[in-house]
Structure formats: structure tokens, C-alpha cells
Amino acid sequence: MCPGANPKEGGGFVRRDYELGFILNPEVNEEQTRAILERVEQVVANHDGQIVRINQWGRRRLGYPIEHHRDGFYVFIDMILTPETVIELDRTLKVSEEVLRHLIKRRDPKTVQKEREARAAAAAAAAAPTTAPAAPEAEAGAEDEMAVPTGDFPAGQEGEIPSGLSAEEIEDVPPAIEDEESVEA
């Protein structure tokens, strides 16, 4: 069995989320940049991959000179690929003279899942009508039962919320105990 193959899916390769970051020669013009991006898109498409997002940072100062260049054109691409595609993409970028440096990194699945949920929530919010009927009033009543006081309370008084705690942890926090000496003072 090949490395990266998933026996649960009949030995086929698993598609995973990757991020490709590369720095182009600063002397590369807009047309050449588009040609490089098209080459990357072609490799991804030929291997049944998917480009999720392309983020062009533009020309930035490098941390140190690379091939006598002080600046570079930064591009980051989020993709869904197989390990086989990663190898082909790496080979393609290595032979390109316009690419000063590149790195293909597997993205954290937890981060990717959070991003997908946020995008889905944003899409649902955009698709939802702006005027809502009486349903929000019923939801507001349910939220009041579980509401945690957030007003300004003097330190040490009941209702104070310790910072950095979640709603579940707040229930487990014992009430503040004050010394008689500090109360009298």
C-alpha cells in the first residue's frame, strides 16, 4: 500500500487540506504572475484537487536576501489535494525560475473545520431574511434563564465573573469568600 493511502477507502488517497505559500521574484510582472497561478491551478485540476482560496499579499520586504533580492511577491493558496498532487505541485514549483521559495503545508483539521463552520454561518445569516417574526422573542426568554450577569460589580461582591472562564466553568466557581478583616478595613 502506498504512503498516504487510506485502507478504509479501498486504498485510494485521502484528500486533505493544504496551504501553499510561495514568494515570486519581484521583477515578475502581472502577466507572468497570472501564468504561474494558472500552472498551479492546472496541476491541481489535473489531479482532482480543489482550490479553496487564493490570497495575494503583493510585494513585501523579505526577512533576508534571497538570490540577491530584497523584496518578493507573496502568494498563499488554500487547497484540497491528495498526497500525490502535493508531490507533483512541489516538483512543478521547484523547476520554476520565477519562484524564489515555496512551502506546501498540511493545514490543521480543527482550524479548517472552524473556518468552514464560520463560512456556513455567514452564508446562512446572509440568506436569512432581515425581518424576523416573533421567534426571536421566544429565544430571548430562553436566553434570560441562562444569562450570566455582566454588569459592573465592585470587586468581591456577588455576581462578579472571573475573567477567562467559559459559561460551563462559571457554574463550577465557588462564591467569593471574604475575610472579616478585609470587610472591616
PDB file of C-alpha atoms in Angstrom:
ATOM      1  CA  MET A   1       0.000   0.000   0.000  1.00  0.00           C
ATOM      2  CA  CYS A   2       1.250   3.493  -0.829  1.00  0.00           C
ATOM      3  CA  PRO A   3       2.053   6.086   1.843  1.00  0.00           C
ATOM      4  CA  GLY A   4      -0.943   8.357   2.276  1.00  0.00           C
ATOM      5  CA  ALA A   5      -3.339   5.670   1.076  1.00  0.00           C
ATOM      6  CA  ASN A   6      -6.404   5.075   3.180  1.00  0.00           C
ATOM      7  CA  PRO A   7      -7.339   1.399   3.556  1.00  0.00           C
ATOM      8  CA  LYS A   8     -10.861   2.384   4.660  1.00  0.00           C
ATOM      9  CA  GLU A   9     -11.491   3.886   1.228  1.00  0.00           C
ATOM     10  CA  GLY A  10     -10.215   0.937  -0.785  1.00  0.00           C
ATOM     11  CA  GLY A  11      -6.564   2.025  -0.778  1.00  0.00           C
ATOM     12  CA  GLY A  12      -7.260   5.322  -2.561  1.00  0.00           C
ATOM     13  CA  PHE A  13      -5.646   8.555  -1.499  1.00  0.00           C
ATOM     14  CA  VAL A  14      -7.298  10.771   1.068  1.00  0.00           C
ATOM     15  CA  ARG A  15      -7.940  14.364   0.092  1.00  0.00           C
ATOM     16  CA  ARG A  16      -6.649  16.761   2.731  1.00  0.00           C
ATOM     17  CA  ASP A  17      -6.421  20.496   3.220  1.00  0.00           C
ATOM     18  CA  TYR A  18      -3.093  22.086   2.339  1.00  0.00           C
ATOM     19  CA  GLU A  19      -1.739  25.597   2.184  1.00  0.00           C
ATOM     20  CA  LEU A  20       0.768  26.562  -0.473  1.00  0.00           C
ATOM     21  CA  GLY A  21       2.830  29.653   0.125  1.00  0.00           C
ATOM     22  CA  PHE A  22       5.351  30.929  -2.369  1.00  0.00           C
ATOM     23  CA  ILE A  23       7.452  34.010  -2.995  1.00  0.00           C
ATOM     24  CA  LEU A  24       7.928  35.187  -6.557  1.00  0.00           C
ATOM     25  CA  ASN A  25      10.808  37.163  -7.982  1.00  0.00           C
ATOM     26  CA  PRO A  26       9.914  40.867  -7.549  1.00  0.00           C
ATOM     27  CA  GLU A  27      10.752  41.527 -11.206  1.00  0.00           C
ATOM     28  CA  VAL A  28       7.892  39.247 -12.328  1.00  0.00           C
ATOM     29  CA  ASN A  29       5.090  41.235 -13.968  1.00  0.00           C
ATOM     30  CA  GLU A  30       1.321  40.765 -13.619  1.00  0.00           C
ATOM     31  CA  GLU A  31       1.081  38.558 -16.714  1.00  0.00           C
ATOM     32  CA  GLN A  32       3.814  36.185 -15.505  1.00  0.00           C
ATOM     33  CA  THR A  33       2.185  36.004 -12.067  1.00  0.00           C
ATOM     34  CA  ARG A  34      -1.110  35.002 -13.687  1.00  0.00           C
ATOM     35  CA  ALA A  35       0.715  32.347 -15.739  1.00  0.00           C
ATOM     36  CA  ILE A  36       2.248  30.825 -12.587  1.00  0.00           C
ATOM     37  CA  LEU A  37      -1.135  30.788 -10.842  1.00  0.00           C
ATOM     38  CA  GLU A  38      -2.678  29.120 -13.911  1.00  0.00           C
ATOM     39  CA  ARG A  39       0.056  26.448 -13.832  1.00  0.00           C
ATOM     40  CA  VAL A  40      -0.724  25.741 -10.170  1.00  0.00           C
ATOM     41  CA  GLU A  41      -4.466  25.625 -10.931  1.00  0.00           C
ATOM     42  CA  GLN A  42      -3.824  23.259 -13.845  1.00  0.00           C
ATOM     43  CA  VAL A  43      -1.798  20.822 -11.701  1.00  0.00           C
ATOM     44  CA  VAL A  44      -4.499  20.873  -9.031  1.00  0.00           C
ATOM     45  CA  ALA A  45      -7.300  20.363 -11.582  1.00  0.00           C
ATOM     46  CA  ASN A  46      -5.455  17.524 -13.369  1.00  0.00           C
ATOM     47  CA  HIS A  47      -5.225  15.588 -10.085  1.00  0.00           C
ATOM     48  CA  ASP A  48      -8.838  16.183  -8.986  1.00  0.00           C
ATOM     49  CA  GLY A  49      -7.879  18.763  -6.394  1.00  0.00           C
ATOM     50  CA  GLN A  50      -9.789  21.868  -5.420  1.00  0.00           C
ATOM     51  CA  ILE A  51      -8.587  25.415  -4.807  1.00  0.00           C
ATOM     52  CA  VAL A  52     -10.446  26.947  -1.879  1.00  0.00           C
ATOM     53  CA  ARG A  53      -8.908  30.420  -1.741  1.00  0.00           C
ATOM     54  CA  ILE A  54      -6.102  32.446  -3.350  1.00  0.00           C
ATOM     55  CA  ASN A  55      -4.623  35.229  -1.239  1.00  0.00           C
ATOM     56  CA  GLN A  56      -2.109  37.525  -2.954  1.00  0.00           C
ATOM     57  CA  TRP A  57      -0.276  39.634  -0.397  1.00  0.00           C
ATOM     58  CA  GLY A  58       1.631  41.518  -3.055  1.00  0.00           C
ATOM     59  CA  ARG A  59       5.152  42.876  -2.896  1.00  0.00           C
ATOM     60  CA  ARG A  60       6.738  42.736   0.572  1.00  0.00           C
ATOM     61  CA  ARG A  61      10.181  43.137   2.078  1.00  0.00           C
ATOM     62  CA  LEU A  62      11.946  39.798   2.659  1.00  0.00           C
ATOM     63  CA  GLY A  63      13.429  38.913   6.043  1.00  0.00           C
ATOM     64  CA  TYR A  64      16.782  38.282   4.361  1.00  0.00           C
ATOM     65  CA  PRO A  65      18.036  38.486   0.763  1.00  0.00           C
ATOM     66  CA  ILE A  66      17.130  35.552  -1.482  1.00  0.00           C
ATOM     67  CA  GLU A  67      19.132  35.326  -4.715  1.00  0.00           C
ATOM     68  CA  HIS A  68      20.145  38.994  -4.248  1.00  0.00           C
ATOM     69  CA  HIS A  69      16.516  40.157  -3.981  1.00  0.00           C
ATOM     70  CA  ARG A  70      15.350  42.237  -1.001  1.00  0.00           C
ATOM     71  CA  ASP A  71      11.635  42.112  -1.955  1.00  0.00           C
ATOM     72  CA  GLY A  72       9.300  39.366  -3.116  1.00  0.00           C
ATOM     73  CA  PHE A  73       5.722  38.897  -4.288  1.00  0.00           C
ATOM     74  CA  TYR A  74       3.866  36.736  -1.744  1.00  0.00           C
ATOM     75  CA  VAL A  75       1.015  34.375  -2.699  1.00  0.00           C
ATOM     76  CA  PHE A  76      -0.881  31.924  -0.461  1.00  0.00           C
ATOM     77  CA  ILE A  77      -3.319  29.304  -1.754  1.00  0.00           C
ATOM     78  CA  ASP A  78      -5.593  27.051   0.324  1.00  0.00           C
ATOM     79  CA  MET A  79      -6.318  23.762  -1.452  1.00  0.00           C
ATOM     80  CA  ILE A  80      -7.797  20.304  -1.013  1.00  0.00           C
ATOM     81  CA  LEU A  81      -5.366  17.774  -2.500  1.00  0.00           C
ATOM     82  CA  THR A  82      -4.129  14.203  -2.420  1.00  0.00           C
ATOM     83  CA  PRO A  83      -0.525  13.499  -1.364  1.00  0.00           C
ATOM     84  CA  GLU A  84       0.200  12.565  -4.982  1.00  0.00           C
ATOM     85  CA  THR A  85      -0.819  16.070  -6.083  1.00  0.00           C
ATOM     86  CA  VAL A  86       1.401  17.646  -3.432  1.00  0.00           C
ATOM     87  CA  ILE A  87       4.426  15.847  -4.860  1.00  0.00           C
ATOM     88  CA  GLU A  88       3.590  16.970  -8.416  1.00  0.00           C
ATOM     89  CA  LEU A  89       2.961  20.553  -7.293  1.00  0.00           C
ATOM     90  CA  ASP A  90       6.249  20.623  -5.387  1.00  0.00           C
ATOM     91  CA  ARG A  91       8.118  19.373  -8.467  1.00  0.00           C
ATOM     92  CA  THR A  92       6.451  21.998 -10.669  1.00  0.00           C
ATOM     93  CA  LEU A  93       7.375  24.877  -8.348  1.00  0.00           C
ATOM     94  CA  LYS A  94      10.980  23.682  -7.888  1.00  0.00           C
ATOM     95  CA  VAL A  95      11.718  23.958 -11.606  1.00  0.00           C
ATOM     96  CA  SER A  96      10.136  27.407 -11.947  1.00  0.00           C
ATOM     97  CA  GLU A  97      12.736  30.178 -12.117  1.00  0.00           C
ATOM     98  CA  GLU A  98      10.233  32.839 -11.047  1.00  0.00           C
ATOM     99  CA  VAL A  99       9.567  31.156  -7.679  1.00  0.00           C
ATOM    100  CA  LEU A 100      12.193  32.137  -5.101  1.00  0.00           C
ATOM    101  CA  ARG A 101      10.808  29.971  -2.276  1.00  0.00           C
ATOM    102  CA  HIS A 102       7.757  27.784  -1.723  1.00  0.00           C
ATOM    103  CA  LEU A 103       6.271  25.678   1.045  1.00  0.00           C
ATOM    104  CA  ILE A 104       3.359  23.258   0.987  1.00  0.00           C
ATOM    105  CA  LYS A 105       1.964  22.650   4.447  1.00  0.00           C
ATOM    106  CA  ARG A 106      -0.902  20.478   5.642  1.00  0.00           C
ATOM    107  CA  ARG A 107      -3.492  22.593   7.447  1.00  0.00           C
ATOM    108  CA  ASP A 108      -4.788  21.767  10.917  1.00  0.00           C
ATOM    109  CA  PRO A 109      -8.142  19.946  10.526  1.00  0.00           C
ATOM    110  CA  LYS A 110      -9.614  21.730  13.570  1.00  0.00           C
ATOM    111  CA  THR A 111      -8.821  25.151  12.119  1.00  0.00           C
ATOM    112  CA  VAL A 112     -10.219  24.164   8.725  1.00  0.00           C
ATOM    113  CA  GLN A 113     -13.438  22.899  10.341  1.00  0.00           C
ATOM    114  CA  LYS A 114     -13.876  26.163  12.279  1.00  0.00           C
ATOM    115  CA  GLU A 115     -13.377  28.184   9.084  1.00  0.00           C
ATOM    116  CA  ARG A 116     -15.949  26.078   7.230  1.00  0.00           C
ATOM    117  CA  GLU A 117     -18.475  26.470  10.061  1.00  0.00           C
ATOM    118  CA  ALA A 118     -17.901  30.241  10.135  1.00  0.00           C
ATOM    119  CA  ARG A 119     -18.421  30.472   6.364  1.00  0.00           C
ATOM    120  CA  ALA A 120     -21.572  28.359   6.591  1.00  0.00           C
ATOM    121  CA  ALA A 121     -22.909  30.542   9.416  1.00  0.00           C
ATOM    122  CA  ALA A 122     -22.126  33.701   7.450  1.00  0.00           C
ATOM    123  CA  ALA A 123     -23.854  32.282   4.381  1.00  0.00           C
ATOM    124  CA  ALA A 124     -26.873  31.279   6.468  1.00  0.00           C
ATOM    125  CA  ALA A 125     -27.025  34.730   8.054  1.00  0.00           C
ATOM    126  CA  ALA A 126     -26.845  36.368   4.635  1.00  0.00           C
ATOM    127  CA  ALA A 127     -29.576  34.086   3.296  1.00  0.00           C
ATOM    128  CA  ALA A 128     -31.868  34.595   6.308  1.00  0.00           C
ATOM    129  CA  PRO A 129     -34.473  37.354   5.985  1.00  0.00           C
ATOM    130  CA  THR A 130     -33.624  40.604   7.758  1.00  0.00           C
ATOM    131  CA  THR A 131     -37.048  40.910   9.386  1.00  0.00           C
ATOM    132  CA  ALA A 132     -37.789  38.060  11.763  1.00  0.00           C
ATOM    133  CA  PRO A 133     -41.223  37.286  13.254  1.00  0.00           C
ATOM    134  CA  ALA A 134     -41.946  36.605  16.959  1.00  0.00           C
ATOM    135  CA  ALA A 135     -39.414  33.748  17.136  1.00  0.00           C
ATOM    136  CA  PRO A 136     -36.581  35.961  18.460  1.00  0.00           C
ATOM    137  CA  GLU A 137     -38.755  36.981  21.422  1.00  0.00           C
ATOM    138  CA  ALA A 138     -39.186  33.331  22.425  1.00  0.00           C
ATOM    139  CA  GLU A 139     -35.433  32.779  22.058  1.00  0.00           C
ATOM    140  CA  ALA A 140     -34.705  35.858  24.161  1.00  0.00           C
ATOM    141  CA  GLY A 141     -36.826  34.456  27.004  1.00  0.00           C
ATOM    142  CA  ALA A 142     -34.890  31.188  26.909  1.00  0.00           C
ATOM    143  CA  GLU A 143     -31.586  33.050  26.932  1.00  0.00           C
ATOM    144  CA  ASP A 144     -32.634  35.087  30.006  1.00  0.00           C
ATOM    145  CA  GLU A 145     -32.919  31.897  32.054  1.00  0.00           C
ATOM    146  CA  MET A 146     -29.283  31.055  31.378  1.00  0.00           C
ATOM    147  CA  ALA A 147     -27.983  34.617  31.343  1.00  0.00           C
ATOM    148  CA  VAL A 148     -24.935  35.408  33.432  1.00  0.00           C
ATOM    149  CA  PRO A 149     -24.837  38.878  34.977  1.00  0.00           C
ATOM    150  CA  THR A 150     -22.393  41.041  33.087  1.00  0.00           C
ATOM    151  CA  GLY A 151     -22.954  44.391  34.776  1.00  0.00           C
ATOM    152  CA  ASP A 152     -20.316  46.383  36.627  1.00  0.00           C
ATOM    153  CA  PHE A 153     -19.968  44.988  40.127  1.00  0.00           C
ATOM    154  CA  PRO A 154     -17.456  46.127  42.731  1.00  0.00           C
ATOM    155  CA  ALA A 155     -14.748  43.557  43.384  1.00  0.00           C
ATOM    156  CA  GLY A 156     -15.714  40.860  45.858  1.00  0.00           C
ATOM    157  CA  GLN A 157     -19.475  41.260  45.514  1.00  0.00           C
ATOM    158  CA  GLU A 158     -21.841  38.573  44.390  1.00  0.00           C
ATOM    159  CA  GLY A 159     -22.266  38.416  40.620  1.00  0.00           C
ATOM    160  CA  GLU A 160     -18.608  39.042  39.810  1.00  0.00           C
ATOM    161  CA  ILE A 161     -17.471  36.969  36.841  1.00  0.00           C
ATOM    162  CA  PRO A 162     -13.871  35.741  36.889  1.00  0.00           C
ATOM    163  CA  SER A 163     -12.209  36.633  33.601  1.00  0.00           C
ATOM    164  CA  GLY A 164     -11.122  33.918  31.162  1.00  0.00           C
ATOM    165  CA  LEU A 165     -13.808  31.387  32.146  1.00  0.00           C
ATOM    166  CA  SER A 166     -16.413  29.832  29.906  1.00  0.00           C
ATOM    167  CA  ALA A 167     -20.110  29.594  30.779  1.00  0.00           C
ATOM    168  CA  GLU A 168     -19.712  25.966  31.935  1.00  0.00           C
ATOM    169  CA  GLU A 169     -16.796  26.855  34.201  1.00  0.00           C
ATOM    170  CA  ILE A 170     -18.682  29.777  35.749  1.00  0.00           C
ATOM    171  CA  GLU A 171     -21.195  27.389  37.314  1.00  0.00           C
ATOM    172  CA  ASP A 172     -18.335  25.475  38.965  1.00  0.00           C
ATOM    173  CA  VAL A 173     -16.730  28.563  40.536  1.00  0.00           C
ATOM    174  CA  PRO A 174     -17.432  28.801  44.290  1.00  0.00           C
ATOM    175  CA  PRO A 175     -18.719  32.134  45.630  1.00  0.00           C
ATOM    176  CA  ALA A 176     -16.101  34.601  46.768  1.00  0.00           C
ATOM    177  CA  ILE A 177     -15.197  34.286  50.450  1.00  0.00           C
ATOM    178  CA  GLU A 178     -14.189  37.486  52.147  1.00  0.00           C
ATOM    179  CA  ASP A 179     -12.090  37.750  55.273  1.00  0.00           C
ATOM    180  CA  GLU A 180     -13.653  39.666  58.141  1.00  0.00           C
ATOM    181  CA  GLU A 181     -10.517  41.805  58.329  1.00  0.00           C
ATOM    182  CA  SER A 182     -10.801  42.955  54.714  1.00  0.00           C
ATOM    183  CA  VAL A 183     -14.516  43.743  55.161  1.00  0.00           C
ATOM    184  CA  GLU A 184     -13.872  45.869  58.268  1.00  0.00           C
ATOM    185  CA  ALA A 185     -10.978  47.734  56.667  1.00  0.00           C
TER     186      ALA A 185
END
